[in-house]
Short mmCIF file of C-alpha atoms and ligand atoms in Angstrom, two decimals:
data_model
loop_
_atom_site.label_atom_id
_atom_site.label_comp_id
_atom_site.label_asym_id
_atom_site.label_seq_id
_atom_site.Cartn_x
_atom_site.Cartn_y
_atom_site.Cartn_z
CA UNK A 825 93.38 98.12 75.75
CA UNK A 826 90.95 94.97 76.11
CA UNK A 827 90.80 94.66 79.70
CA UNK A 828 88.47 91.57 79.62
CA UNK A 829 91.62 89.46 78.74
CA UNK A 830 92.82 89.28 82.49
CA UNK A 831 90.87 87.01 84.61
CA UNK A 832 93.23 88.72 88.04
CA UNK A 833 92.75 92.31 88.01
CA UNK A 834 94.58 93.82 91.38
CA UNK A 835 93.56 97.00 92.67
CA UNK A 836 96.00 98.78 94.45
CA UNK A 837 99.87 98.61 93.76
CA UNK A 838 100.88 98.77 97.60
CA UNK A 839 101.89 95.79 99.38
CA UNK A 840 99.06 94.18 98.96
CA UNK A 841 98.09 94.62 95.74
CA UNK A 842 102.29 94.02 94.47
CA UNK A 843 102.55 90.51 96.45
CA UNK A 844 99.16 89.29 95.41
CA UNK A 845 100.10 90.03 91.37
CA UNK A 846 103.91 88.84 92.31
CA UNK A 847 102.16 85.45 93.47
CA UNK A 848 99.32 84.76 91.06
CA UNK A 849 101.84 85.34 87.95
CA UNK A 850 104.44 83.52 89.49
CA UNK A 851 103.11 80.59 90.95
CA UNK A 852 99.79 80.33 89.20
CA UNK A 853 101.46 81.29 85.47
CA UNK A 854 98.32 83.88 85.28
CA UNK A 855 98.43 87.40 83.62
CA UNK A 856 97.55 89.93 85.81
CA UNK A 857 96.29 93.03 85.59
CA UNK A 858 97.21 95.43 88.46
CA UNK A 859 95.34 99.21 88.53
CA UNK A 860 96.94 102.13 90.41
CA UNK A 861 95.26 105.37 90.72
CA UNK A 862 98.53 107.45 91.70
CA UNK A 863 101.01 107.86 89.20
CA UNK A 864 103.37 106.03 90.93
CA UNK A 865 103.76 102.45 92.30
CA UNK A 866 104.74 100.97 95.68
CA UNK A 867 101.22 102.74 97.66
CA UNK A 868 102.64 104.35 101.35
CA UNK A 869 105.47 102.60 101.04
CA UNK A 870 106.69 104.31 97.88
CA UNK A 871 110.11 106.11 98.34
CA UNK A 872 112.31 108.04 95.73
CA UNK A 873 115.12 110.48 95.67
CA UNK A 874 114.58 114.36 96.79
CA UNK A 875 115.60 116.52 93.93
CA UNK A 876 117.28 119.37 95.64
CA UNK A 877 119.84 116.93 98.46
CA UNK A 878 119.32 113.52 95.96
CA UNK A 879 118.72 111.83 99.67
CA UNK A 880 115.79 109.11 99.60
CA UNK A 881 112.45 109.93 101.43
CA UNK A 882 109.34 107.98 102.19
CA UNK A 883 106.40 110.29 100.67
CA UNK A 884 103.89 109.09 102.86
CA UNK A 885 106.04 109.22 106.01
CA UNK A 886 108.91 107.08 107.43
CA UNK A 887 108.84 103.70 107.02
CA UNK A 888 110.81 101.02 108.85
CA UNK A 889 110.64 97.94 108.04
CA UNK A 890 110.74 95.63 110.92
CA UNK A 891 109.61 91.62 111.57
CA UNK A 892 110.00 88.64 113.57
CA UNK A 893 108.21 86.60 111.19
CA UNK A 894 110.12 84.28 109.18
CA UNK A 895 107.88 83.17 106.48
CA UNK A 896 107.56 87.34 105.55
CA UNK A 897 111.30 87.97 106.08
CA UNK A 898 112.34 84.79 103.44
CA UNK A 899 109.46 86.68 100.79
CA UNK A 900 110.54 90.09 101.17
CA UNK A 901 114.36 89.37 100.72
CA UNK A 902 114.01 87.81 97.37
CA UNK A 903 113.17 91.16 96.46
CA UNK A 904 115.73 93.71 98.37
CA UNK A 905 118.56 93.57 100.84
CA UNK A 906 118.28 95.53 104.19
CA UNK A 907 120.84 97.91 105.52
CA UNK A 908 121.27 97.70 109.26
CA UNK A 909 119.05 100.80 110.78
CA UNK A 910 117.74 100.25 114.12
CA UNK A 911 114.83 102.50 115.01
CA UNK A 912 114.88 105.16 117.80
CA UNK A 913 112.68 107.77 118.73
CA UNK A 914 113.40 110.73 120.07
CA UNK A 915 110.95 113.43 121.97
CA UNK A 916 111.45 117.54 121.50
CA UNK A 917 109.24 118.71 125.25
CA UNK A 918 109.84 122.30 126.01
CA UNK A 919 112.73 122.56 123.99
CA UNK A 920 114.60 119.55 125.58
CA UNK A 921 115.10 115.98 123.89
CA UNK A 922 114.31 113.12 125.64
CA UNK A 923 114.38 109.27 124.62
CA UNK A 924 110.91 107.72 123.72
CA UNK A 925 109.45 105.85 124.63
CA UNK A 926 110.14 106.61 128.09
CA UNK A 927 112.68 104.81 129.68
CA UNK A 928 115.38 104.93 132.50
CA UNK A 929 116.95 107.72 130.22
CA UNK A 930 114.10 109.70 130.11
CA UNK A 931 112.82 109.94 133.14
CA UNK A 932 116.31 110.76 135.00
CA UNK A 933 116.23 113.65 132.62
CA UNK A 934 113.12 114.59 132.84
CA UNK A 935 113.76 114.36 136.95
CA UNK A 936 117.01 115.36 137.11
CA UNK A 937 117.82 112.05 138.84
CA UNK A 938 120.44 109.33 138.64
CA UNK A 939 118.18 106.35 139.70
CA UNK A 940 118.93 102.96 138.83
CA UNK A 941 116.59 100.37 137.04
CA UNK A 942 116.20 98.68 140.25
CA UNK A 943 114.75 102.12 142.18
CA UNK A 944 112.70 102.73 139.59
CA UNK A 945 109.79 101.77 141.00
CA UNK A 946 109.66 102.76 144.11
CA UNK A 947 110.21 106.65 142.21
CA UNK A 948 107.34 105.81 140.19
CA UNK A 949 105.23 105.39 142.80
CA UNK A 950 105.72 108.19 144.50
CA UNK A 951 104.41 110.39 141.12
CA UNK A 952 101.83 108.14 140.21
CA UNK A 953 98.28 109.69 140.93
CA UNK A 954 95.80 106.45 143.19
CA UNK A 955 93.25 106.45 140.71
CA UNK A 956 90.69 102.98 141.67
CA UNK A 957 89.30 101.40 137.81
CA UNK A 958 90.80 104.08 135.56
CA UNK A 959 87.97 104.53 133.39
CA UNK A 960 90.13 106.11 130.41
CA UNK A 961 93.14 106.66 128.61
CA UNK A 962 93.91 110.16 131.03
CA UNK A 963 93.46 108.04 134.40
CA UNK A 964 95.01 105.30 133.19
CA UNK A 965 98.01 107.02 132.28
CA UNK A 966 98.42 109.32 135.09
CA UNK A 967 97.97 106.47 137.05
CA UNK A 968 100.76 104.68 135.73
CA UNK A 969 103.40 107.10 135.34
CA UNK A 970 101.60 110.29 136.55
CA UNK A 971 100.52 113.68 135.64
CA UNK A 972 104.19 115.49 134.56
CA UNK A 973 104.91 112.42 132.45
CA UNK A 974 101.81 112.29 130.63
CA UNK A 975 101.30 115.93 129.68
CA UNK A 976 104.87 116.27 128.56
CA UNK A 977 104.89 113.09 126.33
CA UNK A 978 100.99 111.79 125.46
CA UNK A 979 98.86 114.69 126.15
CA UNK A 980 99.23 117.05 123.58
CA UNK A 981 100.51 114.52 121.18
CA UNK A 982 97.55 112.45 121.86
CA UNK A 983 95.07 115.53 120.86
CA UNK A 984 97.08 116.58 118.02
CA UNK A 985 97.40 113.43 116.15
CA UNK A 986 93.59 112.09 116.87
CA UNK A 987 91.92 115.66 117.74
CA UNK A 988 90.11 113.87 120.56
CA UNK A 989 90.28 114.09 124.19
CA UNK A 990 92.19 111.47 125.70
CA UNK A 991 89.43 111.19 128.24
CA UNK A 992 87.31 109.47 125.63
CA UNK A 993 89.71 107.10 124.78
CA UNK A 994 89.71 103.49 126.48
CA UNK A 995 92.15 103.15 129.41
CA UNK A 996 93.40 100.02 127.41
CA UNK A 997 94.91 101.72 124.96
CA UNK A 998 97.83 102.99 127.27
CA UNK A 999 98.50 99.69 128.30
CA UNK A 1000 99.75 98.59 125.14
CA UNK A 1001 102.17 101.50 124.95
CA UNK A 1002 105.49 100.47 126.34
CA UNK A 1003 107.69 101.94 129.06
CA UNK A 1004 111.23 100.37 130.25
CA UNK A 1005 112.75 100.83 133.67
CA UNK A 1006 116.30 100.69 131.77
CA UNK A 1007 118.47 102.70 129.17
CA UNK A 1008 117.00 100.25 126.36
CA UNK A 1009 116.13 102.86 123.14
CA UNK A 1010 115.26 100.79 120.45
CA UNK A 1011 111.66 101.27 119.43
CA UNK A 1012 111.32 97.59 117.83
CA UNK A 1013 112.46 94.19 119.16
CA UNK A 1014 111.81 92.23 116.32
CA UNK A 1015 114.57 89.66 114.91
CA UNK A 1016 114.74 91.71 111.93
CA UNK A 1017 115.10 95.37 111.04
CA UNK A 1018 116.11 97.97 108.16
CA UNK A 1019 115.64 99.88 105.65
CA UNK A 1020 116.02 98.64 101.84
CA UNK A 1021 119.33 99.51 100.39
CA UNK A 1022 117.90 100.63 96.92
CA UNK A 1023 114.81 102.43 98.91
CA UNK A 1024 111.07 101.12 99.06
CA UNK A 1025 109.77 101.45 95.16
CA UNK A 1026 112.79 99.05 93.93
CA UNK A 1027 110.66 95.96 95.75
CA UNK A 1028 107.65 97.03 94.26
CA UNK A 1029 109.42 97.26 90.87
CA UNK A 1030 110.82 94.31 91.31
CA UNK A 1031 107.95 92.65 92.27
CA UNK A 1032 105.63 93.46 89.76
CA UNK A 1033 108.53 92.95 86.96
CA UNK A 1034 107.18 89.36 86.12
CA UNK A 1035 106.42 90.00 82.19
CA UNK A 1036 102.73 88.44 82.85
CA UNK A 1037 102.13 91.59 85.41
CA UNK A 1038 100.32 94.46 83.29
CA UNK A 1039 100.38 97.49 85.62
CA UNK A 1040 98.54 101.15 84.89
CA UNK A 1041 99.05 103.64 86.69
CA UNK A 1042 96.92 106.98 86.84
CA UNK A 1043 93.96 104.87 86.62
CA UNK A 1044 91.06 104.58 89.11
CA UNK A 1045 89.33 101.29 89.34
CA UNK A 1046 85.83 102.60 89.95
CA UNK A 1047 86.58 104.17 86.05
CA UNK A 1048 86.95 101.33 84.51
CA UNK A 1049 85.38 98.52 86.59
CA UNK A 1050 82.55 98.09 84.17
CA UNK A 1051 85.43 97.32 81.20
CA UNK A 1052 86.23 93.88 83.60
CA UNK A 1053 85.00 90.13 82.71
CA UNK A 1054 81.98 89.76 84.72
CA UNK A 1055 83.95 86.43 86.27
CA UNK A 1056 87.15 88.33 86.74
CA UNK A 1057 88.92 87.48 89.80
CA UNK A 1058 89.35 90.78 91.57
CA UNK A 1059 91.49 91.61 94.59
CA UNK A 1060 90.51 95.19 95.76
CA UNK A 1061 93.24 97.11 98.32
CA UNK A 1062 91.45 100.63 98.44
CA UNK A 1063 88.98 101.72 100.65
CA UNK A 1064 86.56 99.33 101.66
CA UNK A 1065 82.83 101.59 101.54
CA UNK A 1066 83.64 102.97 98.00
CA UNK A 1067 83.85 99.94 97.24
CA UNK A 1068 80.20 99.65 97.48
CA UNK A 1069 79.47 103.13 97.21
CA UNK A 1070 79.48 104.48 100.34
CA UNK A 1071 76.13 102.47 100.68
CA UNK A 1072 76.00 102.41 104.70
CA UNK A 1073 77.87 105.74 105.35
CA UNK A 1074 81.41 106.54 104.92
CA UNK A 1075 84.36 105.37 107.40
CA UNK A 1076 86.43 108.25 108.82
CA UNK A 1077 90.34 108.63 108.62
CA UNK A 1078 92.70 110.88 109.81
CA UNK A 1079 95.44 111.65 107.61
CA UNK A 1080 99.07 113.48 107.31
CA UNK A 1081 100.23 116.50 105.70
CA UNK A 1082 104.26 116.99 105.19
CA UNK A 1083 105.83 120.33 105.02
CA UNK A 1084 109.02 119.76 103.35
CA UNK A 1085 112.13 122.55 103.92
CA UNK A 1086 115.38 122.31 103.01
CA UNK A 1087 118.33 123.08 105.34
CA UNK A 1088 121.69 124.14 104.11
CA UNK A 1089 123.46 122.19 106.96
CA UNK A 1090 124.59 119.02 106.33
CA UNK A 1091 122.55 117.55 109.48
CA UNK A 1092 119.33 119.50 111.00
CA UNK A 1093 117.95 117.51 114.35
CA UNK A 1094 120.49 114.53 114.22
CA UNK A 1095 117.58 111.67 114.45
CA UNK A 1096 115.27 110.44 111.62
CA UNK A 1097 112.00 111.23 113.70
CA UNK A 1098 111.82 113.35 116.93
CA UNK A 1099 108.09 113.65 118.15
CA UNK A 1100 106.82 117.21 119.51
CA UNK A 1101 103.96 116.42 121.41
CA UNK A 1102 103.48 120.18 122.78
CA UNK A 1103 100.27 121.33 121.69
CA UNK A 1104 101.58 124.77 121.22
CA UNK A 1105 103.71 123.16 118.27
CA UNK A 1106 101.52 122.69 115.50
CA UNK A 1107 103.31 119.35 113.92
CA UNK A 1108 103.51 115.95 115.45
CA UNK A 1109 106.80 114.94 114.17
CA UNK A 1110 110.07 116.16 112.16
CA UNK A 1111 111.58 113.44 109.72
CA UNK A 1112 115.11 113.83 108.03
CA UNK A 1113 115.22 110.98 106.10
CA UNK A 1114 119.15 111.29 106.30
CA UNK A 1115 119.75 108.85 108.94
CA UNK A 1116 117.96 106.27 107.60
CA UNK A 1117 120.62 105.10 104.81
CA UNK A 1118 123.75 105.32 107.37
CA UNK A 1119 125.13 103.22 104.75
CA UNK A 1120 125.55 105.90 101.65
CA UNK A 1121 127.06 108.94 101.15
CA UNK A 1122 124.97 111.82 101.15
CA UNK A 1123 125.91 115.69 100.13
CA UNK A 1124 127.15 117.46 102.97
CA UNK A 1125 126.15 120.93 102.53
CA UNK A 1126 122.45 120.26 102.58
CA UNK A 1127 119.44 117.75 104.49
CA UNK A 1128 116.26 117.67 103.96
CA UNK A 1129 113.25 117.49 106.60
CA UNK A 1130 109.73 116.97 106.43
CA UNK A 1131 107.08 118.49 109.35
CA UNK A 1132 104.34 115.94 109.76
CA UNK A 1133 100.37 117.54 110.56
CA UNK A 1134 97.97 115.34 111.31
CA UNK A 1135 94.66 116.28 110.17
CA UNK A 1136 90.59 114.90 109.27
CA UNK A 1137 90.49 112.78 105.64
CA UNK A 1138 88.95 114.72 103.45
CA UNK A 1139 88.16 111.43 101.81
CA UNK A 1140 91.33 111.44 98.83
CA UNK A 1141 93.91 110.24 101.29
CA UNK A 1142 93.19 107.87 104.14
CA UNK A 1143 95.79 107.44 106.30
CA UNK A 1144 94.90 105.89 109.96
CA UNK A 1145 91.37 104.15 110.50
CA UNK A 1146 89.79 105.98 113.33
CA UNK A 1147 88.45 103.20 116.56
CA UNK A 1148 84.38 104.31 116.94
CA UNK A 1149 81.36 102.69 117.30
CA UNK A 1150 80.22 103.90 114.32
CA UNK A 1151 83.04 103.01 111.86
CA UNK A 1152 82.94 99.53 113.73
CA UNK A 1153 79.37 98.77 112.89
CA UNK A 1154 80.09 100.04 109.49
CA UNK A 1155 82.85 97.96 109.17
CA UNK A 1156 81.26 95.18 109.82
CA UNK A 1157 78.23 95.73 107.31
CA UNK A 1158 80.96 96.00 104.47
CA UNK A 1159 82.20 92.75 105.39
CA UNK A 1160 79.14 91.15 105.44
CA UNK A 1161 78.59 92.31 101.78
CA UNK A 1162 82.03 91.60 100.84
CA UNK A 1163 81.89 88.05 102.10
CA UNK A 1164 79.20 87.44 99.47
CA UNK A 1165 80.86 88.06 96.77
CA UNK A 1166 82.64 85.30 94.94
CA UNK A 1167 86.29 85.99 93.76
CA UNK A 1168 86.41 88.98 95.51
CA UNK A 1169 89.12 89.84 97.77
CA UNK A 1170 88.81 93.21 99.59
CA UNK A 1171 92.12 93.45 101.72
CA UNK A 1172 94.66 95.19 102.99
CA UNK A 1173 95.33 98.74 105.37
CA UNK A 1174 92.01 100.30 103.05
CA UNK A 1175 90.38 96.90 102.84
CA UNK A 1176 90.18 95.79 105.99
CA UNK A 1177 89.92 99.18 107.82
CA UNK A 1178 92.79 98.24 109.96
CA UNK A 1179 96.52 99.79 110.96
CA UNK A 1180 98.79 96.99 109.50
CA UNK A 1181 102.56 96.86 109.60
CA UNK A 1182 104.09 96.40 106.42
CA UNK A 1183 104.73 92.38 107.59
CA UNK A 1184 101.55 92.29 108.54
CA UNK A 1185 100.64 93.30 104.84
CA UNK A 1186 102.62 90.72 103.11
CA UNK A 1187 101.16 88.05 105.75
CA UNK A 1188 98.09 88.44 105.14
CA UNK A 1189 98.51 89.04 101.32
CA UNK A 1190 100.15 85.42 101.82
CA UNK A 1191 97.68 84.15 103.81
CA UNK A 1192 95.10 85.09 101.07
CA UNK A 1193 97.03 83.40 98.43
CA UNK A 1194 97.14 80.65 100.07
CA UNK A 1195 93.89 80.11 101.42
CA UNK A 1196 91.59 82.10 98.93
CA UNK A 1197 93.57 82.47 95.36
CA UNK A 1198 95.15 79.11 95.03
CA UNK A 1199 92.03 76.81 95.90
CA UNK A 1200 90.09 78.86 92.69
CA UNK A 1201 92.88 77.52 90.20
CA UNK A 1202 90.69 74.62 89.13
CA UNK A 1203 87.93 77.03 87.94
CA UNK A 1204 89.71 79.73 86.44
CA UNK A 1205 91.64 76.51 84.26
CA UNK A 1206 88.03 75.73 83.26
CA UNK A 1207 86.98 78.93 82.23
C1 FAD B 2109 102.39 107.37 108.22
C2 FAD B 2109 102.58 105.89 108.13
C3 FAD B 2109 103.77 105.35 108.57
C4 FAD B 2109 103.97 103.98 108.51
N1 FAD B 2109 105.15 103.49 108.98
C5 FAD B 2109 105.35 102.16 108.96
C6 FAD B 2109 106.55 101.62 109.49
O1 FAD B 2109 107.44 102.33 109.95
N2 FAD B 2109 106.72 100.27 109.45
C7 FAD B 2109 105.75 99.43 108.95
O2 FAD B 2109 105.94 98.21 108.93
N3 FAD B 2109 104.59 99.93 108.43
C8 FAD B 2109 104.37 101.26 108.42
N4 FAD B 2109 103.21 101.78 107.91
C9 FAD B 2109 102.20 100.85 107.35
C10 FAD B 2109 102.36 100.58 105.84
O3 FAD B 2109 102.28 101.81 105.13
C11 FAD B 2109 101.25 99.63 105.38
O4 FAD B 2109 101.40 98.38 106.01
C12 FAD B 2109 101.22 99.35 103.89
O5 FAD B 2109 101.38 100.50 103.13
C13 FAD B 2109 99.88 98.72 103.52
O6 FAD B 2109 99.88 98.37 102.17
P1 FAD B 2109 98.51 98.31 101.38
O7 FAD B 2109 98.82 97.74 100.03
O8 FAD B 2109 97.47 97.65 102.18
O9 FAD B 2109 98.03 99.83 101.26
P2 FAD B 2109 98.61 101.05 100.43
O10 FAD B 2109 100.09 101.08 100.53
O11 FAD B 2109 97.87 102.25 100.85
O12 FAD B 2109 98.24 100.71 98.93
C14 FAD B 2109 96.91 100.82 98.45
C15 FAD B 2109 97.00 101.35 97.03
O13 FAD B 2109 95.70 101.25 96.43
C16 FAD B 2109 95.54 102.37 95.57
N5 FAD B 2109 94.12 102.57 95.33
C17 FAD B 2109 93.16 102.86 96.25
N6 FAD B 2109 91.96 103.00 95.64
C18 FAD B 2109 92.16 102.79 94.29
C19 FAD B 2109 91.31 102.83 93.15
N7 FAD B 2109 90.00 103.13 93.24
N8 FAD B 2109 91.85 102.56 91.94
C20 FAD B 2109 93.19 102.28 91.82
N9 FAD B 2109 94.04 102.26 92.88
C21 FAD B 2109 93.53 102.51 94.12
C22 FAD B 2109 96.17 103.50 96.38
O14 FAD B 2109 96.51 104.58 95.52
C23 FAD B 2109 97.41 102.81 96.96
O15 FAD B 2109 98.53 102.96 96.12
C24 FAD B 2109 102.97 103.13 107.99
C25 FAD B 2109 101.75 103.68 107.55
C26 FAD B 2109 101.56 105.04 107.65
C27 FAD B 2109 100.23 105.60 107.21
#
């Protein structure tokens, strides 16, 4: 295959990667060229059917898809419908299940109380633990909602999923977590929420149909970069240091490991994620992807669940960017480089070493577009 005919060559056939081809051919008339290295499109969002129940499953873990953004919500509905799912999150402590994040429910279990959202307070403050400038995420949680709370819900969960001590994380980082003083469940507020009726990969199939979109799977960039036009216009959406070698030092990443087990009852835990945030359970979190599609009619003599371990990136499967000092300044080396590079476009969750959302994905895949792709058109023409 001559791969110096495309002048757009996409790496990466997640979101990023599968909106930026989706816009070039269709609004710049371009062929594109878009290189996967799984064998598989769609990147963490990809879904498909389990073999054994025939019940739809996110590989890379559960994905909801949620937004108050209405520029991303018009996109992404050209290429799916959504069924009406509406997130909750449920927490297994000790055996018991609790609502989570906490909430008026939880903590009158939890207490064995009937308060009211109105006397919540004034029981808060009477666990709460007077810590002056909580210096880190342990003080700062103990001194919101105090010592029982936070070992049954954040502790162990905390060390599991980042195997650090939550005394060495910044107190800020609890802030942003939220907890309601009323019976309010739902884990998003955003305008819009669901799943996608036919499952993740249809969207990416859908958008990458466009006849002008070449796509090859099983095929790692870094294999065949040197087959590329020197002037090719390349948007990159894997990791950011390989990119340049690992030149500076590699980033770190934690990543996930799913156990999958099949249950010969037609429901197992009756939610599509419960959190275990003991530390003497060695997952984080049970899916059953079940619950996701209330909409279809699955078999009833059989689910299918999938224990979630969160572990260090051996460097094949970044998951989560890991907040340090040292991955910062790293970070910000890689930019520098990749800023000097014309027509390059280093994006997304592995470009830009950052947790995105999948709207936040297609935003900023937008945003390039808009701002970066489109303004080259006269030059590309020229070439
Ligand atoms: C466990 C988990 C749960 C999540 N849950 C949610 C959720 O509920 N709701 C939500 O909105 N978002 C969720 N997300 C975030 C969502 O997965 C991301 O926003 C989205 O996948 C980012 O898309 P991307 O294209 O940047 O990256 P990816 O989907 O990772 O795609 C990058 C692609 O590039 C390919 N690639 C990398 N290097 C190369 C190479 N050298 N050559 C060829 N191909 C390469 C990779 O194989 C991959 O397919 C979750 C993320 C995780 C990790």
């Amino acid at each position: 295959m001559d791969l110096t005919a495309y002048s757009y060559v996409v790496v990466g056939s997640g979101l990023m990667g599968s909106v930026m081809a989706e816009r070039i051919a269709s609004q710049l008339g371009e062929r594109v060229l878009v290189i996967e290295k799984r064998d598989h499109i769609g990147g963490n969002c990809y879904s498909a059917e389990d073999e054994t129940t025939g019940i739809e499953y996110h590989r890379y873990g559960t994905h909801i898809f949620h937004t108050s953004d209405e520029k991303v919500w018009n996109y992404i509905r050209k290429f799916t419908a959504f069924n009406h799912y509406q997130h909750r999150v449920l927490s297994n402590h000790k055996d018991k299940i609790y609502q989570f994040p906490i909430n008026l429910e939880t903590i009158n279990h939890f207490y064995a109380l009937t308060l009211k959202p109105y006397e919540v307070e004034a029981f808060m403050e009477t666990i709460r633990t007077d810590i002056k400038n909580p210096q880190n995420f342990e003080e700062q949680a103990i001194s919101q909602i105090g010592k029982d709370l936070y070992e049954a819900f954040f502790k162990g969960y905390t060390i599991k999923q980042w195997q650090v001590d939550p005394k060495s994380l910044p107190a800020a980082i609890f802030n942003r977590l939220p907890f309601r003083k009323n019976y309010v469940d739902n884990y998003f507020f955003d305008r819009w929420q669901g799943i996608p009726q036919d499952g993740y990969t249809a969207i990416f199939q859908r958008l990458l149909a466009d006849h002008k979109i070449t796509v090859l799977t099983n095929t790692d960039y870094f294999e065949i970069r040197d087959q590329l036009k020197p002037d090719t216009c390349l948007i990159y959406s894997g990791p950011i240091d390989q990119f340049f070698d690992y030149k500076y030092g590699k980033l770190s990443w934690r990543t996930l490991r799913f156990e999958k087990e099949v249950i010969d009852k037609e429901e197992y835990q009756g939610n599509s994620v419960i959190n275990y945030p003991d530390p003497e359970v060695p997952f984080t979190r049970i899916h059953e992807p079940r619950y996701l599609h209330p909409e279809r009619e699955y078999r009833k003599d059989k689910t299918v669940i999938f224990k979630e371990y969160s572990l260090p990136d051996k460097g094949d499967n970044p998951y989560y960017p890991i907040a340090s000092t040292e991955n910062h300044r790293l970070l910000n080396l890689y930019k520098e480089e990749a800023a000097r590079l014309p027509n390059v476009f280093i994006s997304g969750r592995l470009g830009d070493y950052k947790y995105y959302d999948m709207h936040q994905t297609i935003a900023r895949a937008l945003e390039i577009f808009e701002t970066g792709i489109r303004p080259l058109i006269p030059t590309h023409h020229a070439v």
